[in-house]
Amino acid sequence: MTTDLRAQLVELAAERDALKAQLAGDLPKATRWLQQKVWRQAAALDRLNQRVVNQRFVLRMLDELGRSLTADELRATSADAAAS
């Protein structure tokens, strides 16, 4: 929780600095920050998409086996998702 808040604070400070650079006319610095932000978001989206693909694969395999998740498997999956 503390690390999430710290990461948000660092991100907001970087955004503030990029906006200051833009106002000062330093467009390359502002552009670099924005490009890095887009890359970070794209990487996060790729990770999330990979999790969805993996989950769909598992559900398809379980369906082909003719069974669903057990209560223990569902709890473990929910706990793993909450930790991410």
mmCIF file of C-alpha atoms in Angstrom:
data_model
loop_
_atom_site.group_PDB
_atom_site.id
_atom_site.type_symbol
_atom_site.label_atom_id
_atom_site.label_comp_id
_atom_site.label_asym_id
_atom_site.label_seq_id
_atom_site.Cartn_x
_atom_site.Cartn_y
_atom_site.Cartn_z
ATOM 1 C CA MET A 1 0.000 0.000 0.000
ATOM 2 C CA THR A 2 2.779 2.429 0.937
ATOM 3 C CA THR A 3 4.745 1.521 -2.173
ATOM 4 C CA ASP A 4 1.655 2.181 -4.324
ATOM 5 C CA LEU A 5 1.277 5.634 -2.803
ATOM 6 C CA ARG A 6 4.975 6.312 -3.210
ATOM 7 C CA ALA A 7 4.843 5.230 -6.867
ATOM 8 C CA GLN A 8 1.842 7.511 -7.445
ATOM 9 C CA LEU A 9 3.671 10.411 -5.806
ATOM 10 C CA VAL A 10 6.751 9.836 -7.982
ATOM 11 C CA GLU A 11 4.557 9.638 -11.095
ATOM 12 C CA LEU A 12 2.726 12.858 -10.204
ATOM 13 C CA ALA A 13 6.002 14.667 -9.544
ATOM 14 C CA ALA A 14 7.346 13.502 -12.919
ATOM 15 C CA GLU A 15 4.155 14.670 -14.624
ATOM 16 C CA ARG A 16 4.441 18.041 -12.900
ATOM 17 C CA ASP A 17 8.039 18.382 -14.064
ATOM 18 C CA ALA A 18 7.043 17.472 -17.627
ATOM 19 C CA LEU A 19 4.281 20.084 -17.595
ATOM 20 C CA LYS A 20 6.717 22.683 -16.271
ATOM 21 C CA ALA A 21 9.137 21.771 -19.054
ATOM 22 C CA GLN A 22 6.354 22.113 -21.607
ATOM 23 C CA LEU A 23 5.390 25.544 -20.280
ATOM 24 C CA ALA A 24 9.048 26.576 -20.373
ATOM 25 C CA GLY A 25 9.221 25.532 -24.016
ATOM 26 C CA ASP A 26 11.320 22.392 -23.458
ATOM 27 C CA LEU A 27 9.122 20.157 -25.592
ATOM 28 C CA PRO A 28 11.671 17.322 -25.999
ATOM 29 C CA LYS A 29 11.765 16.785 -22.215
ATOM 30 C CA ALA A 30 7.961 16.809 -21.965
ATOM 31 C CA THR A 31 7.693 14.483 -24.959
ATOM 32 C CA ARG A 32 10.192 12.009 -23.483
ATOM 33 C CA TRP A 33 8.189 11.797 -20.257
ATOM 34 C CA LEU A 34 4.944 11.254 -22.159
ATOM 35 C CA GLN A 35 6.522 8.591 -24.359
ATOM 36 C CA GLN A 36 7.881 6.753 -21.308
ATOM 37 C CA LYS A 37 4.445 6.908 -19.699
ATOM 38 C CA VAL A 38 2.864 5.408 -22.818
ATOM 39 C CA TRP A 39 5.480 2.627 -22.834
ATOM 40 C CA ARG A 40 4.808 1.864 -19.147
ATOM 41 C CA GLN A 41 1.064 1.735 -19.777
ATOM 42 C CA ALA A 42 1.538 -0.473 -22.849
ATOM 43 C CA ALA A 43 3.683 -2.885 -20.827
ATOM 44 C CA ALA A 44 1.067 -3.002 -18.053
ATOM 45 C CA LEU A 45 -1.649 -3.637 -20.634
ATOM 46 C CA ASP A 46 0.422 -6.439 -22.178
ATOM 47 C CA ARG A 47 0.844 -8.066 -18.744
ATOM 48 C CA LEU A 48 -2.887 -7.802 -18.072
ATOM 49 C CA ASN A 49 -3.727 -9.182 -21.512
ATOM 50 C CA GLN A 50 -1.387 -12.129 -20.937
ATOM 51 C CA ARG A 51 -3.158 -12.905 -17.644
ATOM 52 C CA VAL A 52 -6.524 -12.854 -19.437
ATOM 53 C CA VAL A 53 -5.198 -15.151 -22.172
ATOM 54 C CA ASN A 54 -3.835 -17.557 -19.549
ATOM 55 C CA GLN A 55 -7.108 -17.550 -17.614
ATOM 56 C CA ARG A 56 -9.126 -18.210 -20.762
ATOM 57 C CA PHE A 57 -6.814 -21.101 -21.610
ATOM 58 C CA VAL A 58 -7.290 -22.654 -18.172
ATOM 59 C CA LEU A 59 -11.063 -22.232 -18.336
ATOM 60 C CA ARG A 60 -11.156 -23.780 -21.830
ATOM 61 C CA MET A 61 -9.100 -26.734 -20.643
ATOM 62 C CA LEU A 62 -11.327 -27.230 -17.611
ATOM 63 C CA ASP A 63 -14.387 -27.080 -19.875
ATOM 64 C CA GLU A 64 -12.875 -29.707 -22.166
ATOM 65 C CA LEU A 65 -12.191 -31.873 -19.133
ATOM 66 C CA GLY A 66 -15.819 -31.443 -18.120
ATOM 67 C CA ARG A 67 -15.210 -29.830 -14.783
ATOM 68 C CA SER A 68 -15.134 -26.398 -13.186
ATOM 69 C CA LEU A 69 -12.864 -24.852 -10.585
ATOM 70 C CA THR A 70 -13.037 -26.343 -7.122
ATOM 71 C CA ALA A 71 -13.750 -24.024 -4.200
ATOM 72 C CA ASP A 72 -10.066 -24.163 -3.180
ATOM 73 C CA GLU A 73 -8.917 -23.359 -6.730
ATOM 74 C CA LEU A 74 -11.343 -20.446 -6.935
ATOM 75 C CA ARG A 75 -10.131 -19.021 -3.598
ATOM 76 C CA ALA A 76 -6.488 -19.386 -4.675
ATOM 77 C CA THR A 77 -7.232 -17.664 -7.978
ATOM 78 C CA SER A 78 -9.104 -14.845 -6.231
ATOM 79 C CA ALA A 79 -6.275 -14.373 -3.738
ATOM 80 C CA ASP A 80 -3.719 -14.297 -6.577
ATOM 81 C CA ALA A 81 -5.763 -11.725 -8.492
ATOM 82 C CA ALA A 82 -6.115 -9.534 -5.407
ATOM 83 C CA ALA A 83 -2.350 -9.640 -4.820
ATOM 84 C CA SER A 84 -1.622 -8.416 -8.366
#
